[in-house]
Short mmCIF file of C-alpha atoms in Angstrom, two decimals:
data_model
loop_
_atom_site.label_atom_id
_atom_site.label_comp_id
_atom_site.label_asym_id
_atom_site.label_seq_id
_atom_site.Cartn_x
_atom_site.Cartn_y
_atom_site.Cartn_z
CA MET A 93 14.17 -4.99 2.01
CA ILE A 94 17.31 -5.52 0.15
CA MET A 95 16.76 -5.93 -3.66
CA LYS A 96 18.18 -8.96 -5.38
CA THR A 97 20.78 -8.75 -8.02
CA TYR A 98 18.51 -9.56 -10.95
CA GLU A 99 15.85 -6.97 -9.72
CA THR A 100 18.58 -4.09 -9.50
CA LEU A 101 19.85 -5.16 -12.95
CA PHE A 102 16.35 -4.95 -14.29
CA GLU A 103 15.92 -1.45 -13.06
CA LYS A 104 19.24 -0.48 -14.79
CA LEU A 105 18.27 -2.00 -18.07
CA PHE A 106 14.74 -0.45 -18.04
CA ALA A 107 16.22 3.00 -17.27
CA ALA A 108 18.84 2.75 -19.88
CA LYS A 109 16.58 2.19 -22.85
CA ASP A 110 19.71 1.18 -25.00
CA TYR A 111 22.63 -1.20 -24.80
CA VAL A 112 24.68 -1.24 -21.64
CA SER A 113 27.98 -3.07 -21.57
CA GLY A 114 28.51 -5.90 -18.99
CA ALA A 115 31.63 -3.97 -17.73
CA GLN A 116 29.62 -0.97 -17.07
CA LEU A 117 26.86 -2.85 -15.39
CA GLY A 118 29.44 -4.86 -13.36
CA GLU A 119 31.20 -1.63 -12.21
CA GLU A 120 27.91 0.19 -11.25
CA LEU A 121 26.56 -2.77 -9.46
CA GLY A 122 29.88 -4.13 -7.94
CA LEU A 123 29.38 -7.40 -9.60
CA SER A 124 31.53 -9.76 -11.84
CA ARG A 125 30.54 -10.26 -15.42
CA THR A 126 29.62 -13.77 -14.49
CA SER A 127 27.09 -12.51 -11.91
CA ILE A 128 25.63 -10.22 -14.56
CA TRP A 129 25.21 -12.96 -17.05
CA LYS A 130 23.47 -15.13 -14.39
CA ALA A 131 21.12 -12.42 -13.59
CA ILE A 132 20.35 -11.79 -17.22
CA GLN A 133 19.49 -15.49 -17.51
CA HIS A 134 17.01 -15.15 -14.62
CA LEU A 135 15.28 -12.20 -16.19
CA GLU A 136 14.89 -14.30 -19.35
CA LYS A 137 13.37 -16.97 -17.42
CA GLU A 138 10.90 -14.48 -16.03
CA GLY A 139 9.80 -13.77 -19.62
CA LEU A 140 11.79 -10.65 -20.34
CA ILE A 141 13.45 -10.39 -23.83
CA ILE A 142 16.96 -9.12 -23.68
CA ASP A 143 19.18 -8.57 -26.70
CA SER A 144 22.87 -9.27 -26.27
CA VAL A 145 25.39 -7.86 -28.84
CA LYS A 146 29.14 -8.42 -28.66
CA ASN A 147 31.06 -5.20 -27.67
CA ARG A 148 27.74 -3.42 -27.16
CA GLY A 149 26.31 -5.27 -24.08
CA TYR A 150 22.59 -5.82 -23.16
CA LYS A 151 19.41 -4.10 -24.17
CA LEU A 152 15.88 -4.78 -22.84
CA LEU A 153 13.57 -5.23 -25.69
CA SER A 154 10.26 -6.16 -23.89
CA GLY A 155 8.87 -7.13 -20.56
CA ASP A 156 9.33 -6.03 -16.97
CA LEU A 157 9.73 -7.38 -13.60
CA LEU A 158 7.17 -7.12 -10.75
CA LEU A 159 8.76 -5.56 -7.71
CA PRO A 160 6.44 -5.72 -4.73
CA GLN A 161 8.68 -3.49 -2.52
CA HIS A 162 8.31 -0.75 -5.30
CA ILE A 163 4.56 -1.08 -5.23
CA SER A 164 4.32 -0.91 -1.32
CA ASN A 165 6.77 2.07 -1.24
CA ASN A 166 4.47 3.99 -3.61
CA SER A 167 1.09 3.20 -2.43
CA PRO A 168 -0.72 2.64 1.00
CA ILE A 169 -0.73 -1.18 0.77
CA PHE A 170 1.42 -4.20 1.68
CA VAL A 171 2.07 -6.57 -1.23
CA SER A 172 2.20 -10.36 -0.91
CA TYR A 173 3.83 -11.81 -4.14
CA ASN A 174 3.22 -15.36 -5.26
CA PRO A 175 5.12 -16.46 -8.49
CA GLN A 176 3.35 -19.83 -8.49
CA SER A 177 -0.10 -18.47 -7.93
CA GLN A 178 -3.13 -20.61 -8.88
CA SER A 179 -5.28 -17.67 -8.52
CA THR A 180 -4.81 -14.30 -6.61
CA GLN A 181 -8.41 -14.58 -5.33
CA LEU A 182 -7.42 -17.97 -3.73
CA ASP A 183 -4.15 -16.41 -2.41
CA ALA A 184 -6.21 -13.68 -0.77
CA LYS A 185 -8.56 -16.19 0.88
CA GLU A 186 -5.63 -18.19 2.10
CA GLY A 187 -4.03 -15.03 3.46
CA MET A 188 -7.09 -14.26 5.36
CA GLN A 189 -7.28 -17.63 6.94
CA GLU A 190 -3.61 -17.30 7.88
CA GLY A 191 -4.50 -14.14 9.74
CA ASN A 192 -2.97 -11.61 7.39
CA GLU A 193 -3.80 -7.95 7.76
CA PRO A 194 -6.42 -6.30 5.55
CA ASN A 195 -5.23 -3.79 2.81
CA THR A 196 -2.86 -6.52 1.58
CA LEU A 197 -2.58 -6.89 -2.18
CA TYR A 198 -1.93 -10.48 -3.47
CA LEU A 199 -0.01 -10.20 -6.68
CA ALA A 200 1.13 -12.79 -9.22
CA PRO A 201 3.00 -12.58 -12.66
CA THR A 202 0.40 -15.08 -14.10
CA GLN A 203 -2.27 -17.44 -12.83
CA ILE A 204 -2.55 -21.12 -13.27
CA GLN A 205 -6.28 -21.43 -12.50
CA ALA A 206 -7.54 -17.73 -13.41
CA GLN A 207 -11.21 -17.33 -13.27
CA GLY A 208 -13.41 -14.20 -13.98
CA ARG A 209 -17.10 -13.72 -13.29
CA PHE A 210 -19.30 -16.84 -13.27
CA GLY A 211 -16.19 -18.94 -13.01
CA ARG A 212 -15.03 -18.39 -16.43
CA PRO A 213 -11.47 -18.95 -17.17
CA PHE A 214 -9.39 -16.19 -18.73
CA TYR A 215 -6.09 -15.81 -20.54
CA THR A 216 -3.09 -15.03 -18.24
CA PRO A 217 0.38 -15.18 -20.09
CA LYS A 218 3.68 -15.30 -18.31
CA GLN A 219 4.60 -11.89 -19.18
CA GLY A 220 2.66 -8.54 -19.67
CA GLY A 221 -0.47 -8.84 -17.64
CA ILE A 222 -1.49 -7.52 -14.08
CA TYR A 223 -3.18 -10.08 -11.86
CA MET A 224 -3.96 -8.99 -8.35
CA SER A 225 -6.49 -9.11 -5.53
CA LEU A 226 -6.94 -6.60 -2.70
CA HIS A 227 -8.26 -7.84 0.59
CA VAL A 228 -10.34 -5.18 2.65
CA ARG A 229 -12.26 -5.49 5.76
CA PRO A 230 -15.35 -3.24 5.87
CA ASN A 231 -17.47 -4.94 8.73
CA LEU A 232 -20.60 -3.21 7.41
CA PRO A 233 -24.13 -4.23 6.61
CA PHE A 234 -24.37 -5.20 2.78
CA ASP A 235 -26.61 -2.16 2.04
CA GLU A 236 -23.90 0.12 3.42
CA LEU A 237 -20.86 -1.37 1.45
CA PRO A 238 -19.00 0.96 -0.71
CA ALA A 239 -19.43 0.11 -4.43
CA TYR A 240 -16.03 -1.56 -4.65
CA THR A 241 -16.35 -2.64 -8.16
CA VAL A 242 -17.28 0.89 -9.29
CA LEU A 243 -14.56 2.55 -7.23
CA THR A 244 -11.88 0.06 -8.42
CA ALA A 245 -12.91 0.49 -12.19
CA ALA A 246 -12.77 4.29 -11.74
CA SER A 247 -9.37 4.13 -10.10
CA ILE A 248 -8.04 2.02 -12.99
CA TYR A 249 -9.38 4.51 -15.47
CA GLN A 250 -7.83 7.43 -13.64
CA ALA A 251 -4.53 5.64 -13.16
CA ILE A 252 -4.25 4.94 -16.87
CA LYS A 253 -5.12 8.47 -17.72
CA ASN A 254 -2.73 10.06 -15.10
CA LEU A 255 0.28 7.93 -16.46
CA THR A 256 -0.45 7.87 -20.22
CA GLY A 257 -3.16 10.37 -21.18
CA ILE A 258 -5.21 7.51 -22.54
CA GLU A 259 -8.93 7.53 -21.83
CA THR A 260 -10.57 4.14 -21.51
CA GLN A 261 -14.34 3.50 -21.17
CA ILE A 262 -16.09 1.58 -18.52
CA LYS A 263 -18.69 -1.07 -19.49
CA TRP A 264 -21.15 -1.75 -16.71
CA VAL A 265 -20.39 -3.37 -14.38
CA ASN A 266 -16.92 -4.38 -14.16
CA ASP A 267 -14.87 -4.01 -17.39
CA LEU A 268 -12.66 -1.43 -18.94
CA TYR A 269 -12.50 -1.13 -22.81
CA LEU A 270 -10.08 0.56 -25.07
CA ASN A 271 -11.06 1.09 -28.79
CA GLY A 272 -13.84 -1.21 -28.57
CA LYS A 273 -11.91 -4.11 -27.02
CA LYS A 274 -11.74 -5.41 -23.38
CA LEU A 275 -8.56 -4.15 -21.51
CA ALA A 276 -9.33 -4.98 -17.92
CA GLY A 277 -11.89 -6.65 -15.46
CA VAL A 278 -12.77 -6.41 -11.91
CA LEU A 279 -14.22 -9.32 -9.72
CA THR A 280 -15.46 -8.51 -6.25
CA GLU A 281 -16.20 -11.23 -3.67
CA ALA A 282 -17.83 -10.44 -0.44
CA ILE A 283 -17.67 -12.72 2.78
CA SER A 284 -20.26 -12.20 5.52
CA SER A 285 -20.67 -13.40 9.08
CA ILE A 286 -23.64 -15.57 9.95
CA GLU A 287 -23.48 -14.32 13.55
CA THR A 288 -23.37 -10.60 13.00
CA GLY A 289 -24.92 -10.30 9.45
CA LEU A 290 -22.14 -8.02 8.48
CA VAL A 291 -19.93 -8.28 5.45
CA THR A 292 -16.49 -8.86 7.20
CA ASP A 293 -14.13 -9.13 4.23
CA VAL A 294 -14.15 -8.15 0.49
CA ILE A 295 -11.66 -9.40 -2.15
CA ILE A 296 -11.25 -7.10 -5.19
CA GLY A 297 -9.67 -9.10 -8.02
CA VAL A 298 -8.16 -7.14 -11.06
CA GLY A 299 -6.90 -8.53 -14.34
CA LEU A 300 -5.32 -5.99 -16.78
CA ASN A 301 -3.69 -6.47 -20.03
CA PHE A 302 -0.62 -4.23 -19.75
CA ALA A 303 1.75 -5.29 -22.57
CA ILE A 304 0.37 -8.41 -24.10
CA THR A 305 1.34 -8.84 -27.79
CA ASP A 306 -0.24 -12.16 -28.58
CA PHE A 307 -3.71 -13.17 -27.76
CA PRO A 308 -5.31 -16.56 -28.59
CA ASP A 309 -7.34 -16.61 -31.82
CA ASP A 310 -10.71 -16.54 -29.85
CA LEU A 311 -9.62 -13.46 -28.05
CA ALA A 312 -7.70 -11.38 -30.76
CA ASN A 313 -10.85 -9.49 -31.89
CA LYS A 314 -12.02 -9.06 -28.30
CA ALA A 315 -9.24 -8.10 -26.15
CA THR A 316 -6.51 -5.48 -26.26
CA SER A 317 -3.51 -4.29 -24.39
CA LEU A 318 -2.49 -0.92 -23.02
CA PHE A 319 0.78 -1.39 -24.78
CA SER A 320 2.78 -3.44 -27.32
CA GLY A 321 6.60 -3.86 -27.11
CA GLN A 322 8.46 -2.00 -24.60
CA THR A 323 6.58 0.29 -22.24
CA PRO A 324 7.31 3.87 -20.93
CA PHE A 325 6.84 2.66 -17.25
CA THR A 326 6.42 -0.63 -15.58
CA ARG A 327 3.61 -2.60 -14.16
CA ASN A 328 4.72 -1.65 -10.79
CA ASP A 329 4.09 2.08 -11.48
CA LEU A 330 0.44 1.43 -12.76
CA ILE A 331 -0.42 -0.90 -9.90
CA ALA A 332 0.93 1.57 -7.26
CA GLU A 333 -1.03 4.40 -9.04
CA ILE A 334 -4.29 2.40 -9.12
CA TRP A 335 -4.17 1.78 -5.39
CA ARG A 336 -2.99 5.19 -4.42
CA ILE A 337 -6.13 6.59 -6.18
CA PHE A 338 -8.31 4.02 -4.77
CA TYR A 339 -7.32 4.85 -1.06
CA GLN A 340 -6.78 8.55 -1.57
CA THR A 341 -9.73 9.66 -3.65
CA ASP A 342 -13.01 10.30 -2.15
CA GLU A 343 -15.86 7.97 -3.17
CA ASP A 344 -17.95 10.79 -4.74
CA THR A 345 -15.18 11.68 -7.14
CA LEU A 346 -14.57 8.15 -8.20
CA ILE A 347 -18.33 7.46 -8.67
CA GLN A 348 -18.47 10.55 -10.86
CA ILE A 349 -15.43 9.38 -12.90
CA TYR A 350 -17.08 5.98 -13.41
CA LYS A 351 -20.36 7.69 -14.69
CA GLU A 352 -18.66 10.20 -16.95
CA ASN A 353 -16.69 7.54 -18.67
CA SER A 354 -19.41 4.89 -19.06
CA LEU A 355 -19.50 3.09 -22.42
CA ILE A 356 -23.11 2.36 -22.29
CA LEU A 357 -25.03 5.23 -20.91
CA GLY A 358 -27.46 6.78 -23.42
CA LYS A 359 -27.16 3.53 -25.63
CA MET A 360 -29.26 0.62 -26.46
CA VAL A 361 -28.34 -2.60 -24.63
CA THR A 362 -29.51 -6.10 -24.28
CA PHE A 363 -29.44 -8.40 -21.28
CA GLU A 364 -30.92 -11.53 -20.02
CA LYS A 365 -33.18 -12.06 -17.03
CA LYS A 366 -35.02 -15.15 -16.08
CA ASN A 367 -34.02 -16.81 -19.37
CA PHE A 368 -35.58 -13.87 -21.30
CA THR A 369 -33.65 -11.49 -23.47
CA TYR A 370 -34.61 -7.71 -23.03
CA THR A 371 -33.74 -4.60 -25.03
CA GLY A 372 -33.65 -1.11 -23.60
CA LYS A 373 -31.77 2.19 -23.25
CA ALA A 374 -29.29 2.59 -20.49
CA LEU A 375 -30.54 5.75 -18.68
CA ALA A 376 -28.38 6.15 -15.57
CA LEU A 377 -26.08 4.75 -12.97
CA SER A 378 -26.81 4.93 -9.22
CA ASN A 379 -24.04 5.71 -6.74
CA ASP A 380 -24.05 2.02 -5.67
CA GLY A 381 -23.47 0.87 -9.22
CA HIS A 382 -26.95 -0.04 -10.27
CA LEU A 383 -28.05 0.50 -13.89
CA LEU A 384 -31.34 2.08 -14.95
CA ILE A 385 -32.73 0.64 -18.06
CA GLU A 386 -35.72 1.86 -19.97
CA LEU A 387 -37.17 -1.17 -21.86
CA THR A 388 -38.70 -0.81 -25.43
CA SER A 389 -42.15 -1.25 -23.72
CA GLY A 390 -41.47 1.97 -21.77
CA GLU A 391 -41.07 0.20 -18.46
CA GLN A 392 -38.07 1.35 -16.45
CA ILE A 393 -36.00 -1.20 -14.24
CA TRP A 394 -32.91 -1.27 -12.18
CA LEU A 395 -30.28 -3.84 -12.75
CA THR A 396 -28.22 -4.61 -9.73
CA SER A 397 -26.01 -7.32 -11.26
CA GLY A 398 -25.41 -9.41 -14.37
CA GLU A 399 -24.22 -8.49 -17.82
CA VAL A 400 -25.38 -6.20 -20.57
CA SER A 401 -24.27 -6.01 -24.31
CA LEU A 402 -24.33 -3.10 -26.55
CA LYS A 403 -27.00 -3.55 -29.25
CA SER A 404 -24.55 -2.04 -31.83
CA TRP A 405 -22.10 -4.65 -31.16
CA GLU A 406 -24.54 -7.45 -31.90
CA GLU A 407 -25.63 -6.13 -35.32
#
């Protein structure tokens, strides 16, 4: 696939880290200054902030460009990119109906109707976030399914650590936290066949705050971003690394990563079940992602889904 002019220009500006003259860019890319200027305008429409100084040229201040081909070249997946996405989960479902192959990643720069667990809307700015849904086709009984949410969360943790050295924490069952604030979430949907009883398809949705500087007031104290300002690498690099790890790391290793970096194990938590609020200590995680809680009464129960809150966060 041949890269577009603005895509090539973005890569030049990102690599430069400083001002590059229009003449130099034109010479390196074989383009006129007018073509360079039009490509700069296109990048700015994509939400990138580019400074222009007479006699110095252009400098990328913040933002990046999603490059599906870069991701496909560096991970074992095909990428379907939709710049006008309502929701990447919906994109994946439409792709399935159209007969697209599994192991396709549906990617978008933002989402018009983004939804998290329980249909909750979530914040998706035009620039700085990662919004993607992976379609896989397990064709397995429900009780034999891999713990996709666990495997994905662990892959995100390891990808971030590999590229930055930053260690996040995983909050059961589907969130990643950094410095006590939410950084990423995973939403997994399964589709089963009435005829066979098998889970035929699974869609794994991921939302990750990569380089978001301004959150709405109601999220400012709850959400965080991996970076602020210009970043040392692009979203493409992190996306490719997440799915490379997901496909190329054995399940036991990813499950162990998930357990070792749990935010809640050994801590007091609260949760709701059948309209009652319970308090207990999070004791263990099973390999299929279930959470063992010891209630204040001494009773031990396994939670298979739902949400828990750290007791210390409520006080």
